[in-house]
């Protein structure tokens, strides 16, 4: 009886088949890479055409920018990943957001000593617009948020905290967990919060409330008013811009530029 | 769970999902049940998602698709658009908690027809109609730009699919693909802005572009680093480099990817990541022990020291003194090495000589 698959001859044959299979595998990947290269060139052309017609629309229209970004996100493409990417090079979206990133960092640095590294999106928006001057591109809050999401990658502690319908932007690597966030949200209504308010709204024990507030104090994100009627009040300077919306002073501006 | 193609609606009180094909099928969850939501970005083969963490169901929960589940969360998958905007609105509603203020009489009624056994959502039909009207209006106003954009995105999607298929090939081959092919592939991904799906890294996530960039950075940053005590945070570097460039700026990712290659290219700078996550660039000649020894001396002389004071005294650039977190990181390191100990009060972090060590 002739047994198949056994013996040195069969093993050698099997190895040869495997090698040929692998080789074909290599050829397949090479083919696909070549195909991708060609398609990439075609895509670049399409993008150039799109840019020649609509680059201005993207520059001038924040809503269109949002649609553009959303669609990219949906298909799994990040137009802001690299300054060397097609999107950045041809549509100019890269430079817009990367420069915005620099401006955001500078504003946050300049104001850090005032607010401990927490600032509302509104105030950040105002200050950035002031810094940019009248004749530059319009910048929306959505633009700021996207720029900030990219900045996080630099390991600088940038974070976005939702509070009362808007956002607080964190620009220092302070540890803020959910407890801190919830207290910030509670303080948003009046700009300050007290230990007892925390205890009654959130049903926390005294120790937990105090610990969270002390951390915020230490980080410079909260200031303590011991002379308030009733019990001490913990104020968040980030939230009382209505009272203190001052310009960035020249000294502060100097400190902001590395 | 077979809840595919549908429309997601957000009210002040509830999150509602309605099947696009079978309009009778409608499920909802009260917003009061939501603990926490988070985003999951889209990737290759994955749509953008929102993960909704919920409380355990109460005993008087109304009947729904499941009486109980082993999971404590729901995932909402956005196959078309809308994840970012929806997440923002969802966050708002959860923060505002308007359902606590509004009387229940105003909530949308969901009627059960006991005879037919179906669930009709009456209020929802009105909302649907309004959405439809709005959609038609928007359709009329769709600019050529948006149409062109949609067509462009279709083509981009094809590129994503192709890169997925190549990535799978690479994974299968497990080491049979040449370095050259890998580098080519990475540069294609870079051009398109597609995240690299092949996690096994041979030379970091870098491409030739990043290698060149790393070399450029080594040139540009030498002097600034020397002027700043040999160390700078990546945030500082980002601002410095981009301000100098003016045009064709670097993305944060470009910078990080280039810096990751510094050491392997044997350049005179390196990237360092502190425990806190803070990333810095330092000169290779930047000596850790010297800094720590210096910190120790100064602390002994002065009795105690804060991070800011240390920076100013040691002559580390005034600018770097503003990067408080970098100094703190160094002092924490000294503490870890046992030379210093800390007093962490509401007034800030202050370091003292570790007498336990030196006076035993």
Coordinates of C-alpha atoms in Angstrom, one line a residue:
Chain A
X1 CA 0.0 0.0 0.0
X2 CA 1.4 3.4 -0.9
X3 CA 1.2 5.7 2.1
X4 CA 1.1 9.3 1.1
X5 CA 2.6 12.1 3.1
X6 CA 5.3 10.0 4.7
X7 CA 9.0 9.9 4.1
X8 CA 11.7 12.3 3.3
X9 CA 10.4 12.9 -0.2
X10 CA 7.0 14.0 1.0
X11 CA 8.5 16.3 3.6
X12 CA 10.7 18.0 1.1
X13 CA 7.7 18.4 -1.2
X14 CA 5.7 19.9 1.6
X15 CA 8.5 22.4 2.4
X16 CA 8.7 23.4 -1.3
X17 CA 5.0 24.0 -1.3
X18 CA 5.2 26.1 1.8
X19 CA 8.0 28.1 0.4
X20 CA 6.1 28.7 -2.8
X21 CA 3.1 29.7 -0.8
X22 CA 5.1 32.2 1.2
X23 CA 6.7 33.6 -2.0
X24 CA 3.3 34.1 -3.4
X25 CA 2.4 35.8 -0.2
X26 CA 5.3 38.2 -0.7
X27 CA 4.3 38.9 -4.2
X28 CA 0.7 39.5 -3.1
X29 CA 1.8 42.2 -0.6
X30 CA 4.1 43.8 -3.1
X31 CA 1.3 43.9 -5.6
X32 CA -1.0 45.5 -3.1
X33 CA 1.6 48.1 -2.0
X34 CA 2.1 49.0 -5.7
X35 CA -1.6 49.3 -6.1
X36 CA -1.8 51.5 -3.0
X37 CA 0.9 53.7 -4.3
X38 CA -1.0 54.2 -7.6
X39 CA -4.2 54.8 -5.8
X40 CA -2.5 57.2 -3.5
X41 CA -1.3 59.2 -6.5
X42 CA -4.9 59.3 -7.9
X43 CA -6.3 60.3 -4.5
X44 CA -3.7 63.1 -4.3
X45 CA -5.0 64.4 -7.6
X46 CA -8.6 64.3 -6.5
X47 CA -7.7 66.1 -3.3
X48 CA -5.8 68.8 -5.3
X49 CA -8.9 69.3 -7.4
X50 CA -11.1 69.5 -4.3
X51 CA -8.6 71.9 -2.7
X52 CA -8.5 74.2 -5.7
X53 CA -12.3 74.6 -5.6
X54 CA -13.0 74.5 -1.9
X55 CA -9.9 75.3 0.1
X56 CA -11.4 78.8 0.9
X57 CA -14.6 77.3 2.1
X58 CA -12.7 75.3 4.7
X59 CA -10.7 78.3 5.7
X60 CA -13.6 80.6 6.1
X61 CA -16.4 78.4 7.2
X62 CA -16.2 76.7 10.7
X63 CA -19.3 74.7 10.1
X64 CA -17.9 73.2 6.9
X65 CA -14.7 72.4 8.9
X66 CA -16.8 70.5 11.4
X67 CA -18.5 68.5 8.6
X68 CA -15.1 67.8 7.1
X69 CA -13.6 66.6 10.4
X70 CA -16.7 64.5 11.2
X71 CA -16.6 62.7 7.9
X72 CA -12.9 62.0 8.2
X73 CA -13.4 60.6 11.6
X74 CA -16.2 58.4 10.3
X75 CA -14.1 56.7 7.7
X76 CA -11.1 56.4 10.0
X77 CA -8.9 59.1 8.7
X78 CA -7.2 61.8 10.9
X79 CA -6.4 64.8 8.7
X80 CA -4.4 66.4 11.6
X81 CA -2.2 63.4 12.4
X82 CA 0.8 64.8 10.5
X83 CA 1.8 68.1 8.9
X84 CA 3.2 65.8 6.1
X85 CA -0.2 64.3 5.4
X86 CA -2.0 65.2 2.1
X87 CA -4.8 66.9 4.0
X88 CA -2.5 69.2 5.8
X89 CA -0.4 70.0 2.8
X90 CA -3.2 70.6 0.3
X91 CA -6.1 71.9 2.3
X92 CA -3.9 73.8 4.8
X93 CA -5.9 72.4 7.7
X94 CA -2.8 71.3 9.5
X95 CA -1.1 74.7 9.8
X96 CA -4.4 76.2 11.0
X97 CA -4.8 73.8 13.9
X98 CA -1.1 73.4 14.8
X99 CA -0.8 77.2 15.0
X100 CA -3.9 77.3 17.1
X101 CA -2.3 74.8 19.4
X102 CA 0.6 77.1 20.0
X103 CA -1.7 80.0 20.7
X104 CA -3.7 77.9 23.1
X105 CA -0.6 76.9 25.0
X106 CA 0.6 80.5 25.2
X107 CA -2.7 81.7 26.6
X108 CA -2.9 78.9 29.2
X109 CA 0.7 79.5 30.3
X110 CA 0.1 83.2 30.7
X111 CA -3.0 82.7 32.8
X112 CA -1.8 79.7 34.8
X113 CA -0.8 81.7 37.8
X114 CA -4.3 83.2 38.0
X115 CA -6.4 80.1 37.6
X116 CA -4.1 77.2 38.4
X117 CA -4.3 75.8 34.9
X118 CA -8.1 75.6 34.6
X119 CA -9.9 77.9 32.1
X120 CA -13.4 77.9 30.6
X121 CA -13.6 77.3 26.9
X122 CA -15.3 80.8 26.5
X123 CA -12.4 82.6 28.2
X124 CA -9.9 80.7 26.2
X125 CA -11.8 81.5 23.0
X126 CA -11.9 85.2 23.8
X127 CA -8.2 85.4 24.7
X128 CA -7.1 83.4 21.6
X129 CA -9.2 85.7 19.4
X130 CA -7.6 88.7 21.0
X131 CA -4.2 87.4 20.3
X132 CA -4.9 86.6 16.7
X133 CA -6.1 90.0 15.7
X134 CA -8.9 91.1 13.4
X135 CA -7.9 90.0 10.0
X136 CA -7.2 86.3 10.5
X137 CA -9.3 83.3 9.9
X138 CA -12.4 82.8 12.1
X139 CA -11.9 80.3 14.9
X140 CA -14.8 78.5 16.5
X141 CA -15.0 76.7 19.9
X142 CA -15.1 73.4 18.0
X143 CA -11.7 74.3 16.4
X144 CA -10.2 74.9 19.8
X145 CA -11.4 71.6 21.1
X146 CA -9.9 69.8 18.2
X147 CA -6.6 71.6 18.6
X148 CA -6.6 70.7 22.3
X149 CA -7.3 67.0 21.6
X150 CA -4.1 67.0 19.5
X151 CA -2.1 68.8 22.1
X152 CA -2.7 66.1 24.6
X153 CA -0.2 63.9 22.7
X154 CA 2.6 66.1 24.0
X155 CA 2.2 64.8 27.5
X156 CA 1.3 68.1 29.0
X157 CA -1.8 67.3 30.9
X158 CA -4.2 69.0 28.5
X159 CA -7.7 67.9 29.2
X160 CA -11.3 68.7 28.5
X161 CA -13.8 68.6 31.3
X162 CA -17.5 69.0 30.6
X163 CA -19.3 71.4 33.1
X164 CA -22.7 72.9 32.9
X165 CA -23.1 72.9 29.1
X166 CA -19.6 74.1 28.4
X167 CA -16.1 72.9 29.1
X168 CA -13.2 73.6 31.4
X169 CA -9.9 73.2 29.8
X170 CA -7.1 71.8 32.0
X171 CA -3.6 72.7 30.9
X172 CA -1.5 71.2 33.7
X173 CA -0.8 67.6 34.4
X174 CA -2.6 67.6 37.7
X175 CA -4.5 64.5 38.6
X176 CA -8.1 65.2 38.3
X177 CA -10.4 62.2 38.7
X178 CA -14.1 61.9 38.5
X179 CA -14.6 63.2 42.1
X180 CA -12.8 66.4 41.2
X181 CA -14.7 66.8 38.0
X182 CA -18.1 66.4 39.7
X183 CA -17.1 69.1 42.3
X184 CA -16.1 71.4 39.5
X185 CA -19.4 70.8 37.8
X186 CA -21.2 71.6 41.1
X187 CA -19.2 74.8 41.5
X188 CA -20.0 76.0 38.0
X189 CA -23.4 77.4 38.9
X190 CA -22.1 80.0 41.3
X191 CA -18.4 80.0 40.8
X192 CA -17.8 78.5 44.2
X193 CA -18.8 75.6 46.4
X194 CA -18.8 74.8 50.1
X195 CA -18.2 71.5 52.0
X196 CA -21.8 71.3 53.0
X197 CA -23.1 71.8 49.5
X198 CA -21.0 68.9 48.4
X199 CA -22.3 66.8 51.2
X200 CA -25.9 67.5 50.5
X201 CA -25.8 67.4 46.7
X202 CA -23.4 64.5 46.3
X203 CA -24.1 62.7 49.6
X204 CA -20.3 62.4 50.4
X205 CA -18.8 62.2 53.8
X206 CA -16.9 65.1 55.2
X207 CA -13.5 63.5 54.6
X208 CA -14.0 62.9 51.0
X209 CA -15.3 66.4 50.3
X210 CA -12.4 68.0 52.1
X211 CA -9.8 65.9 50.4
X212 CA -11.0 66.8 47.0
X213 CA -11.2 70.5 47.8
X214 CA -7.7 70.5 49.3
X215 CA -6.3 69.0 46.2
X216 CA -7.9 71.8 44.1
X217 CA -6.5 74.4 46.5
X218 CA -3.0 72.9 46.3
X219 CA -3.1 72.9 42.5
X220 CA -4.1 76.6 42.6
X221 CA -7.4 75.8 40.9
X222 CA -9.4 76.9 43.9
X223 CA -9.1 79.8 46.3
X224 CA -10.4 79.7 49.8
X225 CA -12.6 82.5 51.2
X226 CA -12.7 82.0 55.0
X227 CA -14.4 85.3 55.5
X228 CA -17.6 84.4 53.7
X229 CA -20.8 84.5 55.7
X230 CA -21.7 81.0 56.9
X231 CA -19.1 78.5 56.0
X232 CA -15.8 78.9 54.0
X233 CA -16.3 79.1 50.3
X234 CA -14.0 77.5 47.7
X235 CA -13.9 79.7 44.6
X236 CA -12.7 78.6 41.2
X237 CA -10.9 81.5 39.5
X238 CA -11.5 79.8 36.2
X239 CA -15.2 80.5 36.6
X240 CA -15.3 84.1 37.6
X241 CA -14.2 85.8 34.5
X242 CA -17.3 88.0 34.5
X243 CA -15.7 89.8 37.4
X244 CA -12.1 89.5 36.4
X245 CA -12.0 89.3 32.6
X246 CA -8.7 91.2 32.5
X247 CA -6.4 91.5 29.6
X248 CA -3.2 89.4 29.6
X249 CA -0.6 91.8 30.9
X250 CA 2.8 92.2 29.1
X251 CA 4.5 90.5 31.9
X252 CA 2.2 87.5 31.6
X253 CA 2.7 87.5 27.9
X254 CA 6.4 87.3 28.3
X255 CA 6.2 84.4 30.5
X256 CA 4.1 82.6 28.0
X257 CA 6.5 82.4 25.2
X258 CA 9.3 79.8 25.6
Chain B
X1 CA -27.4 42.3 20.1
X2 CA -29.2 42.8 16.8
X3 CA -30.0 46.5 16.9
X4 CA -28.5 47.7 13.7
X5 CA -29.5 50.5 11.3
X6 CA -31.5 52.9 13.3
X7 CA -31.9 56.5 14.4
X8 CA -30.7 57.7 17.8
X9 CA -32.7 60.4 19.6
X10 CA -31.8 62.4 22.6
X11 CA -34.4 64.1 24.8
X12 CA -33.9 65.8 28.1
X13 CA -35.1 62.7 29.8
X14 CA -34.2 59.8 27.7
X15 CA -32.1 58.2 25.0
X16 CA -34.2 56.6 22.4
X17 CA -33.4 54.3 19.5
X18 CA -35.7 53.6 16.7
X19 CA -35.2 50.9 14.0
X20 CA -35.1 52.5 10.5
X21 CA -36.7 49.6 8.8
X22 CA -39.3 48.6 11.4
X23 CA -40.7 51.8 12.7
X24 CA -42.7 50.0 15.4
X25 CA -39.5 48.9 17.1
X26 CA -38.4 51.5 19.5
X27 CA -36.3 51.2 22.7
X28 CA -35.4 53.8 25.3
X29 CA -33.3 54.3 28.4
X30 CA -33.9 57.0 31.0
X31 CA -31.0 59.4 31.3
X32 CA -31.1 59.0 35.0
X33 CA -29.8 55.5 34.6
X34 CA -26.6 56.8 33.0
X35 CA -23.5 57.0 35.2
X36 CA -20.9 58.1 32.7
X37 CA -20.2 58.2 29.0
X38 CA -17.0 58.0 27.1
X39 CA -15.9 58.3 23.5
X40 CA -14.1 55.7 21.4
X41 CA -12.5 57.1 18.3
X42 CA -13.0 55.4 14.9
X43 CA -10.2 53.2 13.6
X44 CA -9.7 50.9 10.7
X45 CA -12.8 48.6 10.5
X46 CA -14.2 50.3 13.5
X47 CA -16.8 53.1 13.6
X48 CA -16.7 55.9 16.2
X49 CA -18.6 54.9 19.3
X50 CA -20.0 56.2 22.6
X51 CA -19.9 53.9 25.5
X52 CA -22.7 54.5 28.0
X53 CA -22.2 53.1 31.5
X54 CA -25.4 52.5 33.3
X55 CA -26.7 51.8 36.8
X56 CA -27.9 48.3 37.6
X57 CA -31.6 48.1 36.6
X58 CA -34.0 48.8 39.4
X59 CA -36.7 46.3 40.2
X60 CA -39.5 48.4 38.8
X61 CA -37.8 48.7 35.4
X62 CA -40.3 48.7 32.5
X63 CA -40.1 45.7 30.2
X64 CA -37.6 46.0 27.4
X65 CA -35.4 44.0 25.1
X66 CA -33.6 42.4 28.0
X67 CA -34.6 41.9 31.6
X68 CA -31.0 41.7 32.7
X69 CA -27.5 41.7 31.2
X70 CA -24.1 40.8 32.4
X71 CA -22.7 44.0 31.0
X72 CA -22.9 47.3 32.8
X73 CA -22.7 49.4 29.7
X74 CA -24.1 50.0 26.2
X75 CA -22.1 50.8 23.1
X76 CA -23.6 53.2 20.5
X77 CA -21.9 52.7 17.1
X78 CA -22.0 55.6 14.7
X79 CA -21.6 54.1 11.3
X80 CA -22.4 57.4 9.5
X81 CA -21.9 60.8 11.0
X82 CA -22.6 62.5 14.2
X83 CA -20.6 60.9 17.0
X84 CA -18.8 64.1 18.1
X85 CA -21.9 66.3 18.1
X86 CA -24.0 63.6 19.7
X87 CA -21.4 63.1 22.4
X88 CA -21.3 66.8 23.1
X89 CA -25.1 67.1 23.5
X90 CA -25.3 63.9 25.5
X91 CA -22.6 65.2 27.9
X92 CA -24.6 68.4 28.2
X93 CA -27.9 66.6 29.1
X94 CA -26.1 64.4 31.6
X95 CA -24.5 67.4 33.3
X96 CA -27.6 69.5 33.3
X97 CA -29.8 66.7 34.6
X98 CA -32.9 68.5 33.4
X99 CA -35.1 65.4 34.0
X100 CA -34.9 66.2 37.7
X101 CA -36.6 69.5 37.3
X102 CA -39.2 68.8 34.7
X103 CA -42.5 67.2 35.8
X104 CA -43.1 63.8 34.4
X105 CA -46.3 64.9 32.7
X106 CA -44.2 66.5 30.0
X107 CA -42.3 63.4 29.0
X108 CA -43.1 61.6 25.8
X109 CA -45.8 59.0 26.2
X110 CA -45.0 55.5 25.1
X111 CA -48.3 53.6 24.6
X112 CA -48.6 49.9 24.8
X113 CA -51.4 48.4 22.8
X114 CA -52.2 45.3 24.8
X115 CA -54.3 43.7 22.1
X116 CA -51.7 44.0 19.3
X117 CA -48.9 43.6 21.7
X118 CA -46.9 46.3 20.0
X119 CA -45.3 49.4 21.4
X120 CA -46.3 52.6 19.6
X121 CA -44.3 55.7 20.3
X122 CA -46.6 58.6 19.7
X123 CA -44.5 61.6 20.6
X124 CA -41.6 60.2 18.7
X125 CA -43.5 60.3 15.4
X126 CA -43.8 64.1 15.7
X127 CA -40.0 64.4 16.3
X128 CA -39.3 62.2 13.4
X129 CA -41.4 64.3 11.1
X130 CA -39.6 67.5 12.2
X131 CA -36.2 65.8 11.6
X132 CA -37.4 64.8 8.1
X133 CA -38.5 68.3 7.3
X134 CA -35.2 69.7 8.5
X135 CA -33.3 67.1 6.5
X136 CA -35.2 68.0 3.3
X137 CA -34.4 71.7 3.9
X138 CA -30.8 71.0 4.4
X139 CA -30.8 68.8 1.3
X140 CA -31.9 71.7 -0.8
X141 CA -29.1 73.9 0.6
X142 CA -26.4 71.3 0.1
X143 CA -23.6 73.2 -1.5
X144 CA -21.5 71.8 -4.2
X145 CA -18.7 71.8 -1.7
X146 CA -20.4 69.3 0.5
X147 CA -21.2 67.0 -2.5
X148 CA -17.7 67.2 -3.6
X149 CA -16.6 66.5 -0.1
X150 CA -18.7 63.4 0.1
X151 CA -17.3 62.0 -3.2
X152 CA -13.8 62.7 -1.9
X153 CA -14.5 60.8 1.3
X154 CA -15.8 57.8 -0.7
X155 CA -12.4 57.6 -2.4
X156 CA -10.6 58.1 0.9
X157 CA -12.6 55.3 2.3
X158 CA -11.3 53.0 -0.4
X159 CA -7.8 53.9 0.6
X160 CA -8.6 52.9 4.2
X161 CA -10.0 49.6 3.1
X162 CA -6.9 48.9 1.0
X163 CA -4.6 49.7 3.9
X164 CA -6.7 47.4 6.1
X165 CA -6.2 44.5 3.8
X166 CA -2.4 45.2 3.5
X167 CA -2.2 45.4 7.3
X168 CA -3.8 42.0 7.6
X169 CA -1.3 40.6 5.1
X170 CA 1.6 42.0 7.2
X171 CA 0.2 40.6 10.4
X172 CA -0.2 37.1 8.8
X173 CA 3.3 37.1 7.5
X174 CA 4.8 37.6 10.9
X175 CA 8.3 38.7 10.0
X176 CA 8.4 37.9 6.3
X177 CA 7.8 41.4 5.2
X178 CA 10.9 43.4 4.5
X179 CA 11.8 46.5 6.4
X180 CA 11.6 48.5 3.2
X181 CA 8.0 47.4 2.6
X182 CA 7.1 48.3 6.2
X183 CA 8.6 51.8 5.8
X184 CA 6.8 52.3 2.5
X185 CA 3.5 51.2 4.0
X186 CA 4.0 53.5 7.0
X187 CA 4.7 56.5 4.7
X188 CA 1.5 55.8 2.7
X189 CA -0.5 55.7 6.0
X190 CA 1.1 59.0 7.0
X191 CA 0.1 60.7 3.8
X192 CA -3.5 59.6 4.3
X193 CA -3.7 60.2 8.0
X194 CA -4.6 56.5 8.7
X195 CA -3.5 55.1 12.1
X196 CA -0.9 52.4 11.8
X197 CA -2.7 49.1 12.5
X198 CA 0.4 47.0 12.7
X199 CA 1.4 47.2 16.3
X200 CA 4.6 45.4 16.1
X201 CA 7.1 48.2 15.8
X202 CA 10.6 47.7 14.5
X203 CA 11.8 51.3 14.4
X204 CA 9.2 53.1 16.3
X205 CA 6.2 54.5 14.5
X206 CA 8.6 56.6 12.4
X207 CA 9.1 56.9 8.7
X208 CA 11.9 58.5 6.7
X209 CA 10.2 61.8 7.2
X210 CA 10.4 61.4 11.0
X211 CA 14.1 60.3 10.7
X212 CA 14.9 63.5 8.8
X213 CA 12.9 65.5 11.3
X214 CA 14.7 64.0 14.2
X215 CA 18.1 65.0 12.7
X216 CA 16.7 68.5 12.1
X217 CA 15.5 68.8 15.6
X218 CA 18.9 67.8 17.0
X219 CA 20.4 70.8 15.1
X220 CA 17.7 73.3 16.0
X221 CA 17.4 72.4 19.7
X222 CA 21.1 72.2 20.7
X223 CA 21.5 75.8 21.7
X224 CA 18.0 76.3 23.2
X225 CA 18.6 73.3 25.4
X226 CA 22.0 74.5 26.5
X227 CA 20.4 77.8 27.4
X228 CA 17.8 76.1 29.5
X229 CA 19.8 73.8 31.7
X230 CA 19.8 71.0 29.2
X231 CA 16.1 70.1 29.5
X232 CA 12.9 71.3 27.9
X233 CA 9.3 70.0 28.0
X234 CA 7.9 68.8 24.7
X235 CA 5.3 71.5 24.9
X236 CA 8.0 74.1 24.9
X237 CA 9.7 72.4 22.0
X238 CA 6.5 72.3 20.0
X239 CA 6.0 76.0 20.4
X240 CA 9.6 76.9 19.8
X241 CA 9.9 74.9 16.6
X242 CA 6.5 75.9 15.2
X243 CA 7.0 79.6 15.9
X244 CA 10.4 79.4 14.1
X245 CA 8.9 77.6 11.1
X246 CA 5.9 79.9 10.5
X247 CA 4.7 77.6 7.7
X248 CA 4.4 73.9 7.2
X249 CA 4.2 73.4 10.9
X250 CA 4.7 70.1 12.8
X251 CA 1.7 68.3 14.2
X252 CA 2.1 67.1 17.9
X253 CA 2.3 63.6 16.6
X254 CA 5.1 64.5 14.1
X255 CA 7.1 65.9 17.0
X256 CA 6.6 62.9 19.2
X257 CA 7.3 60.4 16.5
X258 CA 10.5 62.2 15.5
X259 CA 11.6 62.4 19.2
X260 CA 11.1 58.7 19.7
X261 CA 13.8 58.1 17.1
X262 CA 16.4 60.4 18.6
X263 CA 18.1 57.7 20.7
X264 CA 18.2 55.0 18.0
X265 CA 19.7 57.5 15.6
X266 CA 22.4 58.2 18.2
X267 CA 21.7 61.9 18.2
X268 CA 22.9 64.1 21.1
X269 CA 19.4 64.5 22.5
X270 CA 16.9 62.1 23.9
X271 CA 13.2 61.9 24.8
X272 CA 12.2 61.1 28.3
X273 CA 8.9 60.4 29.9
X274 CA 8.4 61.0 33.6
X275 CA 6.0 59.0 35.8
X276 CA 3.5 61.9 35.6
X277 CA 3.4 61.6 31.8
X278 CA 5.3 64.8 31.3
X279 CA 7.6 64.4 28.2
X280 CA 10.9 66.2 28.0
X281 CA 13.8 66.5 25.6
X282 CA 17.2 66.5 27.2
X283 CA 20.8 66.7 26.1
X284 CA 22.5 63.3 26.3
X285 CA 25.1 65.1 28.4
X286 CA 22.4 66.1 30.8
X287 CA 23.4 64.2 33.9
X288 CA 20.7 63.1 36.2
X289 CA 22.9 62.4 39.2
X290 CA 24.5 65.8 38.9
X291 CA 21.0 67.5 39.0
X292 CA 20.0 65.4 42.0
X293 CA 23.2 66.1 43.8
X294 CA 22.8 69.7 43.1
X295 CA 19.3 69.7 44.4
X296 CA 20.5 67.9 47.6
X297 CA 23.1 70.5 48.3
X298 CA 20.8 73.4 47.8
X299 CA 18.2 71.9 50.0
X300 CA 20.7 71.3 52.8
X301 CA 22.0 74.9 52.6
X302 CA 18.6 76.5 52.6
X303 CA 16.9 74.1 55.0
X304 CA 14.0 73.4 52.6
X305 CA 13.1 74.2 49.0
X306 CA 10.1 74.4 46.7
X307 CA 10.3 73.4 43.0
X308 CA 10.2 77.1 41.9
X309 CA 12.9 78.2 44.3
X310 CA 15.2 75.4 43.2
X311 CA 14.9 76.3 39.6
X312 CA 15.7 79.9 40.2
X313 CA 18.6 79.2 42.5
X314 CA 20.3 76.6 40.4
X315 CA 20.2 78.9 37.4
X316 CA 18.0 76.8 35.4
X317 CA 16.4 79.1 32.9
X318 CA 13.8 81.4 34.2
X319 CA 11.6 80.1 31.5
X320 CA 11.9 76.6 32.7
X321 CA 11.1 77.7 36.2
X322 CA 7.7 78.3 34.8
X323 CA 7.5 74.7 33.7
X324 CA 7.0 73.9 37.3
X325 CA 6.1 70.3 36.5
X326 CA 9.5 69.5 35.0
X327 CA 11.3 70.7 38.2
X328 CA 8.8 68.9 40.4
X329 CA 9.5 65.8 38.4
X330 CA 13.2 66.1 39.0
X331 CA 12.8 66.7 42.7
X332 CA 10.4 63.8 42.9
X333 CA 13.1 61.7 41.3
X334 CA 15.6 62.9 44.0
X335 CA 13.1 61.9 46.6
X336 CA 12.6 58.5 45.0
X337 CA 16.4 58.1 45.2
X338 CA 16.1 58.8 48.9
X339 CA 17.9 62.0 49.1
X340 CA 15.0 64.3 49.9
X341 CA 11.7 64.0 51.6
X342 CA 8.6 66.1 51.2
X343 CA 6.1 68.2 53.0
X344 CA 2.9 68.3 51.0
X345 CA 0.6 71.0 52.3
X346 CA -2.1 73.2 50.9
X347 CA 0.6 75.8 50.4
X348 CA 2.5 73.6 48.0
X349 CA 5.1 71.0 47.8
X350 CA 8.3 71.7 49.7
X351 CA 11.4 69.4 50.0
X352 CA 13.6 68.8 53.0
X353 CA 16.9 67.0 53.3
X354 CA 16.2 63.4 54.2
X355 CA 17.6 63.4 57.7
X356 CA 16.5 59.8 58.2
X357 CA 19.1 58.9 55.7
X358 CA 21.9 61.2 56.5
X359 CA 21.6 61.2 60.3
X360 CA 21.3 57.6 61.1

